[in-house]
Amino acid sequence: MTSELQLWFDPSKCLIAGEWVAPVGGQVLPLIDPSTGQDIGAIARGQEADIAAAVAAAEAARHGPWGRLSAAERGRILLTLSRMVAARADDLARIEAIDVGKPLKQARADAVALARYCEFYGGAADKLHGQTIPYMDGYTVYTLREPHGVTGHIVPWNYPMQIIGRSVGAALAAGNTCVLKPAEDACLTALAFADMAKAAGLPDGVLNVVPGLGAEAGAALCAHPGVHHISFTGSVQTGVQVQMAAARNVVPVTLELGGKSPQVVFDDADLEAALPFLVNAGIQNAGQTCSASSRILVQRGVYDRVVAAMAARYQGLQVGSALADLDVGPLISRKQQAIVSGFLDQGQDLQIVGQGQLVNAPNGGNFVRPTLFAGVAPSHALARDEIFGPVQVVIPFDDEDEAVAIANGTDYGLVASIWSRDGARQMRLARKIRAGQVFINNYGAGGGVELPFGGMGKSGHGREKGFEALYGFTVLKTVAAYHG
Ligand code: NAD
């Protein structure tokens, strides 16, 4: 392990029932630094037996002290955890930067968001309740919101801390126990978080972490009959497999599968306000963001101005290792670098109007130059498929109807934004555009944890974040009492 990476736990182990244990098979996977390509350690390669142990621990824990805590007591543990995460934000950011290749400032924002999720769900735990229902004379009817039981969480490598915060945080607040399978490419902050949760007073077995490969530990978690709910974030292809596995056990699934999110810029937009968002929303985390804005739709009256301003911003983008903390870091893996390079090859016949510069990019790191294409047809692969790299396309349009048709013209529907000063148009388009979140004259609204988030179409189903996530992590029971 390099001296740059300072861990207080052993990532070649799993955390099961409150104990750090080596995987039953004794196997490990390499820990690769995306900024250098160097092998800097080993992580656990958990498999079916480890998942089985983790599910058993989570099942036991829900019948132990955790199951008897009041909602307020559960909330207090999350609030303590929130303070601990905030206090160690710099340590977590450094670990994440090295593990994911994310520029340090962006990694720190993720750690702060994780603390905020724990704060939000800690505060919400005792505000989640059922309802009374007026019914026939002689009856009192009410609903109870009960935890599912053991929840499985499969997390990708792009935003481990934020995705753990929004799924595990909500699941715990609602009284569930958890088995977390982080991504094989980035599992360190998941282990760090679970260790901190134990120190915050979370009873043993309530949160178990089993790192490992998707096809082994991930598939075993989805297939396990003792899991009562699955939350998955990742690719469409894997999401389909996860849903099929869950269907065999008839358990609910939340799928968050990415997107091809548009920003739609009209002639009457405040361009000064829009321009920073247009590029930043595409290159943050090197474009490896499910809600990345990879399509910029621009009305013809301001098209040349917008393209020129975005191109100038691209020319100034600096690319380098995570700890150099520039605009854009490396991609997560060689595999991802090859996928993004393949898309750039497909754009050879298109007009490249701006590219970032490699300024601190060690040989062996998974770097690509951020690239802006203009004048792209909506039917082109670069305008249709999720690239998951720092690549954006600009697409011209004439009028509102055409803008809506292009915006809705992919399989996805995660996020969209409308830039216009016309209030009626803002309202019309917010209804017509197919997306789980629509932003007006901004993009992302600062990522607020309070804002329900999730997709339409192949972006998935179910909602995380906000109170909606708490409803998703509970099952509703109706009680009808006849008392005459
Ligand atoms: P993936 O879907 O293969 O991996 C995501 C998570 O699922 C990882 O923890 C992985 O171990 C696990 N997994 C893989 N196969 C599994 C299986 N059969 N059963 C259960 N779990 C399994 O994604 P990837 O290969 O890491 O990335 C490929 C593409 O996925 C990217 O190019 C991107 O388009 C998309 N992606 C989207 C998001 C998002 O936030 N929506 C995140 C990461 C990746």
PDB file of C-alpha atoms and ligand atoms in Angstrom, residues 154-158 181-184 212-215 218-219 222 232-235 238 241-242 256-258 290 335-336 339 386 388, ligand 1:
ATOM      1  CA  ILE A 154     -25.210  -2.816  -4.695  1.00  0.00           C
ATOM      2  CA  VAL A 155     -23.176   0.291  -5.283  1.00  0.00           C
ATOM      3  CA  PRO A 156     -21.074   1.374  -8.279  1.00  0.00           C
ATOM      4  CA  TRP A 157     -17.645   2.967  -8.311  1.00  0.00           C
ATOM      5  CA  ASN A 158     -18.493   6.486  -9.444  1.00  0.00           C
ATOM      6  CA  LYS A 181     -21.726  -4.926  -1.845  1.00  0.00           C
ATOM      7  CA  PRO A 182     -19.480  -2.082  -3.012  1.00  0.00           C
ATOM      8  CA  ALA A 183     -17.906  -2.035  -6.471  1.00  0.00           C
ATOM      9  CA  GLU A 184     -14.759  -4.050  -7.049  1.00  0.00           C
ATOM     10  CA  GLY A 212     -16.144  -8.611  -4.352  1.00  0.00           C
ATOM     11  CA  LEU A 213     -16.924  -9.082  -8.004  1.00  0.00           C
ATOM     12  CA  GLY A 214     -20.382  -8.354  -9.367  1.00  0.00           C
ATOM     13  CA  ALA A 215     -20.770 -11.789 -10.916  1.00  0.00           C
ATOM     14  CA  GLY A 218     -23.220  -9.177  -6.303  1.00  0.00           C
ATOM     15  CA  ALA A 219     -25.091 -12.005  -7.995  1.00  0.00           C
ATOM     16  CA  CYS A 222     -29.413 -10.642  -5.447  1.00  0.00           C
ATOM     17  CA  PHE A 232     -29.016  -1.224  -7.224  1.00  0.00           C
ATOM     18  CA  THR A 233     -27.132   1.569  -8.982  1.00  0.00           C
ATOM     19  CA  GLY A 234     -25.134   0.772 -12.105  1.00  0.00           C
ATOM     20  CA  SER A 235     -25.505  -0.219 -15.737  1.00  0.00           C
ATOM     21  CA  THR A 238     -26.614  -5.440 -14.810  1.00  0.00           C
ATOM     22  CA  GLN A 241     -30.002  -9.187 -14.223  1.00  0.00           C
ATOM     23  CA  VAL A 242     -30.577  -7.797 -10.728  1.00  0.00           C
ATOM     24  CA  GLU A 256     -30.854   3.614 -10.797  1.00  0.00           C
ATOM     25  CA  LEU A 257     -29.289   3.004 -14.191  1.00  0.00           C
ATOM     26  CA  GLY A 258     -27.880   6.220 -15.582  1.00  0.00           C
ATOM     27  CA  CYS A 290     -25.382   8.929 -13.837  1.00  0.00           C
ATOM     28  CA  LYS A 335     -11.976  -0.884 -19.265  1.00  0.00           C
ATOM     29  CA  GLN A 336     -13.753   2.454 -18.911  1.00  0.00           C
ATOM     30  CA  ILE A 339     -15.139   2.327 -23.719  1.00  0.00           C
ATOM     31  CA  GLU A 386     -24.463   6.788 -22.295  1.00  0.00           C
ATOM     32  CA  PHE A 388     -19.715   7.757 -19.020  1.00  0.00           C
TER      33      PHE A 388
HETATM   34  P1  NAD B   1     -22.008  -2.543 -13.369  1.00  0.00           P
HETATM   35  O1  NAD B   1     -23.448  -2.375 -13.517  1.00  0.00           O
HETATM   36  O2  NAD B   1     -21.400  -3.791 -13.915  1.00  0.00           O
HETATM   37  O3  NAD B   1     -21.564  -2.472 -11.825  1.00  0.00           O
HETATM   38  C1  NAD B   1     -22.271  -1.780 -10.820  1.00  0.00           C
HETATM   39  C2  NAD B   1     -22.301  -2.632  -9.563  1.00  0.00           C
HETATM   40  O4  NAD B   1     -23.006  -3.848  -9.837  1.00  0.00           O
HETATM   41  C3  NAD B   1     -20.919  -3.067  -9.065  1.00  0.00           C
HETATM   42  O5  NAD B   1     -20.911  -3.102  -7.634  1.00  0.00           O
HETATM   43  C4  NAD B   1     -20.794  -4.474  -9.594  1.00  0.00           C
HETATM   44  O6  NAD B   1     -19.915  -5.288  -8.850  1.00  0.00           O
HETATM   45  C5  NAD B   1     -22.218  -4.973  -9.470  1.00  0.00           C
HETATM   46  N1  NAD B   1     -22.562  -6.082 -10.355  1.00  0.00           N
HETATM   47  C6  NAD B   1     -22.033  -6.381 -11.555  1.00  0.00           C
HETATM   48  N2  NAD B   1     -22.611  -7.497 -12.059  1.00  0.00           N
HETATM   49  C7  NAD B   1     -23.529  -7.896 -11.159  1.00  0.00           C
HETATM   50  C8  NAD B   1     -24.469  -8.966 -11.118  1.00  0.00           C
HETATM   51  N3  NAD B   1     -24.566  -9.857 -12.098  1.00  0.00           N
HETATM   52  N4  NAD B   1     -25.284  -9.050 -10.054  1.00  0.00           N
HETATM   53  C9  NAD B   1     -25.219  -8.146  -9.066  1.00  0.00           C
HETATM   54  N5  NAD B   1     -24.342  -7.135  -9.036  1.00  0.00           N
HETATM   55  C10 NAD B   1     -23.506  -6.995 -10.081  1.00  0.00           C
HETATM   56  O7  NAD B   1     -21.297  -1.316 -13.999  1.00  0.00           O
HETATM   57  P2  NAD B   1     -19.780  -1.201 -14.461  1.00  0.00           P
HETATM   58  O8  NAD B   1     -19.310  -2.343 -15.312  1.00  0.00           O
HETATM   59  O9  NAD B   1     -18.987  -0.971 -13.236  1.00  0.00           O
HETATM   60  O10 NAD B   1     -19.896   0.073 -15.394  1.00  0.00           O
HETATM   61  C11 NAD B   1     -20.345  -0.127 -16.735  1.00  0.00           C
HETATM   62  C12 NAD B   1     -21.313   0.937 -17.142  1.00  0.00           C
HETATM   63  O11 NAD B   1     -22.361   1.076 -16.184  1.00  0.00           O
HETATM   64  C13 NAD B   1     -20.710   2.322 -17.196  1.00  0.00           C
HETATM   65  O12 NAD B   1     -20.069   2.551 -18.411  1.00  0.00           O
HETATM   66  C14 NAD B   1     -21.922   3.196 -17.006  1.00  0.00           C
HETATM   67  O13 NAD B   1     -22.587   3.416 -18.221  1.00  0.00           O
HETATM   68  C15 NAD B   1     -22.820   2.394 -16.123  1.00  0.00           C
HETATM   69  N6  NAD B   1     -22.766   2.860 -14.739  1.00  0.00           N
HETATM   70  C16 NAD B   1     -23.777   3.640 -14.312  1.00  0.00           C
HETATM   71  C17 NAD B   1     -23.757   4.111 -13.020  1.00  0.00           C
HETATM   72  C18 NAD B   1     -24.830   4.979 -12.500  1.00  0.00           C
HETATM   73  O14 NAD B   1     -24.612   5.754 -11.562  1.00  0.00           O
HETATM   74  N7  NAD B   1     -26.030   4.878 -13.010  1.00  0.00           N
HETATM   75  C19 NAD B   1     -22.718   3.798 -12.164  1.00  0.00           C
HETATM   76  C20 NAD B   1     -21.691   2.986 -12.638  1.00  0.00           C
HETATM   77  C21 NAD B   1     -21.751   2.504 -13.923  1.00  0.00           C
END
